[in-house]
Coordinates of N, CA and C in Angstrom, one line a residue:
M1 N -89.2 171.4 42.4 CA -88.2 170.6 41.7 C -88.6 170.4 40.3
K2 N -87.7 170.6 39.4 CA -87.9 170.5 38.0 C -88.0 169.1 37.5
G3 N -88.6 168.9 36.3 CA -88.8 167.5 35.8 C -87.6 166.7 35.7
R4 N -86.5 167.3 35.2 CA -85.2 166.5 35.1 C -84.8 166.0 36.5
A5 N -84.9 166.9 37.5 CA -84.5 166.5 38.9 C -85.4 165.4 39.4
W6 N -86.7 165.5 39.1 CA -87.6 164.4 39.6 C -87.2 163.1 38.9
L7 N -87.0 163.1 37.6 CA -86.6 161.9 36.9 C -85.4 161.3 37.4
R8 N -84.3 162.2 37.6 CA -83.1 161.7 38.1 C -83.2 161.0 39.5
G9 N -84.0 161.7 40.4 CA -84.2 161.2 41.7 C -85.0 159.9 41.7
A10 N -85.9 159.8 40.8 CA -86.7 158.5 40.7 C -85.8 157.4 40.2
L11 N -84.9 157.7 39.2 CA -84.0 156.7 38.7 C -83.0 156.2 39.7
V12 N -82.5 157.1 40.5 CA -81.6 156.8 41.6 C -82.4 155.9 42.6
S13 N -83.6 156.3 43.0 CA -84.4 155.5 43.9 C -84.6 154.1 43.4
L14 N -84.9 154.0 42.1 CA -85.1 152.6 41.5 C -83.8 151.8 41.6
A15 N -82.7 152.5 41.3 CA -81.4 151.8 41.4 C -81.1 151.3 42.8
V16 N -81.4 152.1 43.8 CA -81.2 151.7 45.2 C -82.1 150.5 45.5
L17 N -83.4 150.6 45.2 CA -84.3 149.5 45.5 C -83.9 148.2 44.8
E18 N -83.5 148.3 43.5 CA -83.1 147.1 42.8 C -81.8 146.5 43.5
S19 N -80.9 147.4 43.9 CA -79.7 147.0 44.6 C -80.0 146.2 45.9
M20 N -80.9 146.8 46.6 CA -81.3 146.1 47.9 C -81.8 144.7 47.7
A21 N -82.7 144.6 46.7 CA -83.3 143.3 46.5 C -82.2 142.3 45.9
G22 N -81.4 142.8 45.0 CA -80.4 142.0 44.3 C -79.3 141.5 45.3
V23 N -78.8 142.4 46.2 CA -77.8 142.0 47.1 C -78.4 141.0 48.1
W24 N -79.6 141.2 48.6 CA -80.2 140.3 49.5 C -80.4 138.9 48.9
Q25 N -80.8 138.9 47.6 CA -81.0 137.6 47.0 C -79.7 136.9 46.7
L26 N -78.7 137.6 46.3 CA -77.4 137.0 45.9 C -76.7 136.5 47.2
L27 N -76.7 137.3 48.2 CA -75.9 136.9 49.4 C -76.7 136.0 50.4
C28 N -78.0 136.2 50.5 CA -78.8 135.4 51.5 C -80.0 134.9 50.8
P29 N -79.9 134.1 49.8 CA -81.1 133.7 49.1 C -82.2 133.0 50.0
R30 N -81.7 132.2 51.0 CA -82.7 131.5 51.8 C -83.5 132.5 52.7
S31 N -82.8 133.5 53.2 CA -83.4 134.6 54.0 C -84.4 135.4 53.1
F32 N -84.0 135.7 51.8 CA -85.0 136.4 51.0 C -86.2 135.5 50.7
F33 N -86.0 134.2 50.5 CA -87.2 133.3 50.3 C -88.1 133.3 51.5
D34 N -87.5 133.1 52.7 CA -88.3 133.0 53.9 C -88.9 134.3 54.4
D35 N -88.2 135.4 54.2 CA -88.6 136.7 54.9 C -89.0 137.8 54.0
F36 N -89.0 137.8 52.7 CA -89.4 138.9 51.9 C -90.9 139.1 51.9
P37 N -91.4 140.3 52.1 CA -90.6 141.6 52.3 C -90.2 141.9 53.7
A38 N -90.7 141.1 54.7 CA -90.3 141.3 56.1 C -90.7 140.1 56.8
K39 N -90.1 139.8 58.0 CA -90.5 138.6 58.8 C -92.0 138.7 59.1
G40 N -92.6 137.6 58.9 CA -94.1 137.5 59.1 C -94.9 137.7 57.9
N41 N -94.3 138.2 56.8 CA -95.0 138.4 55.6 C -94.2 137.8 54.4
A42 N -94.1 136.5 54.4 CA -93.2 135.8 53.5 C -93.9 135.6 52.2
W43 N -93.8 136.6 51.3 CA -94.5 136.5 50.0 C -93.9 135.5 49.1
V44 N -92.6 135.3 49.1 CA -91.9 134.4 48.2 C -92.1 133.0 48.7
A45 N -92.0 132.8 50.0 CA -92.1 131.4 50.5 C -93.6 130.9 50.4
A46 N -94.5 131.8 50.1 CA -95.9 131.3 49.9 C -96.0 130.5 48.7
L47 N -95.1 130.6 47.7 CA -95.1 129.8 46.5 C -93.9 128.9 46.4
P48 N -93.8 127.9 47.3 CA -92.6 127.0 47.2 C -92.5 126.2 45.9
P49 N -91.4 125.5 45.7 CA -90.4 125.2 46.7 C -89.2 126.2 46.6
Y50 N -88.4 126.2 47.6 CA -87.2 127.0 47.6 C -86.2 126.6 46.5
N51 N -85.7 127.5 45.8 CA -84.7 127.2 44.7 C -83.6 128.3 44.8
E52 N -82.5 127.9 45.3 CA -81.3 128.8 45.5 C -80.9 129.3 44.1
H53 N -80.8 128.5 43.2 CA -80.3 128.9 41.8 C -81.2 130.0 41.3
L54 N -82.5 129.8 41.3 CA -83.4 130.8 40.8 C -83.3 132.1 41.5
L55 N -83.2 132.1 42.9 CA -83.1 133.3 43.6 C -81.8 134.0 43.3
R56 N -80.7 133.3 43.2 CA -79.5 134.0 42.9 C -79.5 134.6 41.5
D57 N -80.1 133.9 40.6 CA -80.2 134.4 39.2 C -81.0 135.7 39.2
Q58 N -82.1 135.7 39.9 CA -83.0 136.9 40.0 C -82.3 138.0 40.7
G59 N -81.5 137.7 41.7 CA -80.7 138.7 42.4 C -79.7 139.4 41.4
G60 N -79.1 138.6 40.5 CA -78.2 139.2 39.5 C -79.0 140.0 38.5
M61 N -80.2 139.6 38.2 CA -81.0 140.5 37.3 C -81.4 141.8 38.0
H62 N -81.7 141.8 39.3 CA -82.0 143.0 40.0 C -80.8 143.9 40.0
L63 N -79.6 143.4 40.2 CA -78.4 144.2 40.2 C -78.1 144.7 38.8
A64 N -78.4 143.9 37.8 CA -78.2 144.4 36.4 C -79.1 145.6 36.2
M65 N -80.4 145.5 36.6 CA -81.3 146.7 36.5 C -80.8 147.9 37.3
A66 N -80.2 147.6 38.5 CA -79.7 148.7 39.3 C -78.6 149.5 38.5
V67 N -77.8 148.7 37.8 CA -76.7 149.3 37.0 C -77.3 150.2 35.9
M68 N -78.3 149.6 35.2 CA -79.0 150.4 34.1 C -79.7 151.7 34.7
F69 N -80.3 151.6 35.8 CA -81.0 152.8 36.4 C -79.9 153.8 36.8
A70 N -78.8 153.3 37.4 CA -77.7 154.3 37.8 C -77.1 154.9 36.6
A71 N -76.9 154.2 35.5 CA -76.3 154.7 34.3 C -77.3 155.8 33.7
A72 N -78.5 155.4 33.7 CA -79.5 156.4 33.2 C -79.6 157.6 34.0
A73 N -79.5 157.5 35.3 CA -79.6 158.7 36.2 C -78.3 159.6 36.0
I74 N -77.2 159.0 35.8 CA -76.0 159.7 35.5 C -76.0 160.4 34.2
A75 N -76.3 159.7 33.1 CA -76.3 160.2 31.8 C -77.5 161.1 31.5
M76 N -78.6 160.8 32.0 CA -79.8 161.6 31.7 C -80.0 161.8 30.2
E77 N -79.7 160.7 29.4 CA -79.9 160.7 28.0 C -81.1 159.9 27.7
R78 N -82.0 160.5 26.8 CA -83.3 160.0 26.6 C -83.3 158.5 26.2
R79 N -82.5 158.1 25.3 CA -82.5 156.7 24.8 C -82.1 155.7 26.0
L80 N -81.1 156.1 26.8 CA -80.7 155.2 27.9 C -81.8 155.2 29.0
V81 N -82.4 156.3 29.3 CA -83.5 156.3 30.3 C -84.6 155.5 29.8
N82 N -85.0 155.7 28.6 CA -86.1 154.9 28.0 C -85.8 153.4 28.0
S83 N -84.6 153.0 27.6 CA -84.2 151.6 27.6 C -84.2 151.0 29.0
A84 N -83.7 151.7 30.0 CA -83.8 151.2 31.3 C -85.2 151.0 31.8
L85 N -86.0 152.0 31.6 CA -87.4 151.9 32.0 C -88.2 150.8 31.3
I86 N -88.0 150.7 30.0 CA -88.7 149.6 29.2 C -88.2 148.3 29.6
A87 N -86.9 148.1 29.8 CA -86.3 146.8 30.2 C -87.0 146.4 31.6
N88 N -87.1 147.4 32.5 CA -87.7 147.1 33.8 C -89.2 146.6 33.6
L89 N -89.9 147.3 32.7 CA -91.3 146.9 32.5 C -91.4 145.6 31.9
V90 N -90.5 145.2 31.1 CA -90.5 143.8 30.5 C -90.5 142.8 31.6
F91 N -89.9 143.0 32.7 CA -89.9 142.1 33.8 C -91.1 142.4 34.7
A92 N -91.4 143.7 35.0 CA -92.4 144.0 36.0 C -93.8 143.7 35.6
V93 N -94.2 143.8 34.3 CA -95.5 143.5 33.9 C -95.9 142.1 34.1
P94 N -95.1 141.1 33.5 CA -95.5 139.7 33.7 C -95.4 139.3 35.2
H95 N -94.4 139.9 35.9 CA -94.3 139.6 37.3 C -95.5 139.9 38.1
A96 N -96.1 141.1 37.8 CA -97.3 141.6 38.5 C -98.5 140.7 38.1
V97 N -98.6 140.4 36.8 CA -99.7 139.6 36.3 C -99.7 138.2 37.0
F98 N -98.5 137.6 37.0 CA -98.4 136.3 37.7 C -98.9 136.3 39.1
H99 N -98.4 137.3 39.9 CA -98.7 137.3 41.3 C -100.2 137.8 41.5
A100 N -100.7 138.6 40.6 CA -102.1 139.0 40.7 C -103.1 137.8 40.5
T101 N -102.6 136.8 39.8 CA -103.4 135.6 39.6 C -103.1 134.4 40.5
H102 N -102.2 134.7 41.5 CA -101.9 133.6 42.5 C -102.0 134.2 43.9
L103 N -103.0 134.9 44.2 CA -103.2 135.5 45.6 C -103.7 134.6 46.6
E104 N -104.3 133.4 46.2 CA -104.9 132.5 47.2 C -104.0 132.0 48.3
V105 N -102.7 132.1 48.0 CA -101.7 131.6 49.0 C -101.4 132.6 50.1
L106 N -101.9 133.8 50.0 CA -101.5 134.9 50.9 C -102.7 135.3 51.8
S107 N -102.4 135.9 52.9 CA -103.5 136.5 53.7 C -104.1 137.7 52.9
R108 N -105.3 138.1 53.3 CA -105.9 139.3 52.7 C -105.0 140.5 52.7
F109 N -104.4 140.8 53.9 CA -103.5 141.9 54.0 C -102.3 141.8 53.0
D110 N -101.7 140.6 53.0 CA -100.5 140.4 52.2 C -100.9 140.4 50.7
A111 N -102.1 139.9 50.3 CA -102.5 139.9 49.0 C -102.7 141.4 48.5
I112 N -103.3 142.2 49.3 CA -103.5 143.6 49.0 C -102.1 144.3 48.9
A113 N -101.3 144.1 49.9 CA -100.0 144.8 50.0 C -99.1 144.4 48.8
Q114 N -99.1 143.1 48.4 CA -98.3 142.7 47.3 C -98.9 143.2 46.0
T115 N -100.2 143.2 45.8 CA -100.8 143.7 44.6 C -100.5 145.2 44.4
V116 N -100.6 146.0 45.5 CA -100.3 147.4 45.4 C -98.8 147.6 45.1
T117 N -97.9 146.9 45.8 CA -96.5 147.0 45.5 C -96.2 146.7 44.1
L118 N -96.7 145.6 43.5 CA -96.4 145.2 42.2 C -97.0 146.1 41.1
L119 N -98.2 146.7 41.5 CA -98.8 147.7 40.6 C -98.0 148.9 40.5
A120 N -97.4 149.3 41.7 CA -96.5 150.5 41.7 C -95.3 150.2 40.9
A121 N -94.8 149.0 40.9 CA -93.6 148.6 40.2 C -93.8 148.7 38.7
V122 N -95.1 148.7 38.2 CA -95.4 148.9 36.8 C -95.7 150.4 36.5
L123 N -96.6 151.0 37.4 CA -97.0 152.3 37.1 C -95.9 153.4 37.3
I124 N -95.0 153.2 38.2 CA -93.9 154.2 38.4 C -93.0 154.3 37.1
P125 N -92.5 153.1 36.7 CA -91.7 153.2 35.4 C -92.5 153.7 34.2
A126 N -93.7 153.3 34.1 CA -94.6 153.8 33.0 C -94.7 155.3 33.1
G127 N -95.0 155.8 34.3 CA -95.1 157.3 34.4 C -93.8 158.0 34.2
L128 N -92.7 157.4 34.5 CA -91.4 158.0 34.3 C -91.0 158.0 32.8
L129 N -91.6 157.0 32.0 CA -91.4 157.1 30.6 C -92.1 158.4 30.0
L130 N -93.3 158.7 30.5 CA -93.9 159.9 30.1 C -93.2 161.1 30.5
L131 N -92.6 161.1 31.7 CA -91.8 162.3 32.2 C -90.6 162.4 31.4
C132 N -90.0 161.3 31.0 CA -88.8 161.3 30.2 C -89.1 162.0 28.8
R133 N -90.2 161.6 28.3 CA -90.6 162.2 27.0 C -90.8 163.7 27.1
A134 N -91.3 164.1 28.2 CA -91.6 165.6 28.4 C -90.3 166.4 28.7
V135 N -89.3 165.8 29.4 CA -88.2 166.6 29.9 C -86.9 166.4 29.3
L136 N -86.7 165.3 28.6 CA -85.4 165.0 27.9 C -85.5 165.2 26.4
E137 N -84.5 165.8 25.9 CA -84.5 166.1 24.5 C -84.3 164.9 23.6
R138 N -85.0 164.9 22.5 CA -84.8 163.8 21.5 C -83.4 163.9 21.0
P139 N -82.8 162.8 20.6 CA -81.4 162.8 20.0 C -81.4 163.6 18.7
K140 N -80.3 164.3 18.4 CA -80.2 165.1 17.2 C -80.5 164.2 16.0
G141 N -81.2 164.8 15.1 CA -81.5 164.1 13.8 C -82.8 163.3 13.9
S142 N -83.4 163.1 15.1 CA -84.6 162.3 15.2 C -85.8 163.2 14.9
S143 N -86.8 162.6 14.4 CA -88.0 163.4 14.1 C -88.9 163.4 15.3
P144 N -89.7 164.5 15.4 CA -90.6 164.6 16.5 C -91.7 163.6 16.5
P145 N -92.3 163.2 17.6 CA -93.3 162.2 17.6 C -94.5 162.7 16.8
A146 N -95.2 161.7 16.2 CA -96.4 162.1 15.4 C -97.6 162.5 16.2

């Protein structure tokens, strides 16, 4: 599979994952709070209190990111792909840092699983930025990187 196809597939995958989280949070915020990522591993509920407003707002943010990733996957235009990935990292990096410093509320298994998941949520978009640079053309009239 060529670089463009990998990049497009990854962007579609990110759009799907963001959509799943966003729809769950918007439609069933209490369930998301109590059960994310799965029954018996309540990562969100480990840091109470429940706040429906916050969960629904974050659900909307996840859906907004899904739209950005979908648009980037369709257009495969360098600036749009970069913008979507960087916008995602603006959320993902502080999110990962916060949770990495609040592991005491989780079991050892959940602390490891959550840390690996959130690290992947940072490293995958960062890697895709590098792939984007390698496989998508710079806009006409722009100078090559130094």
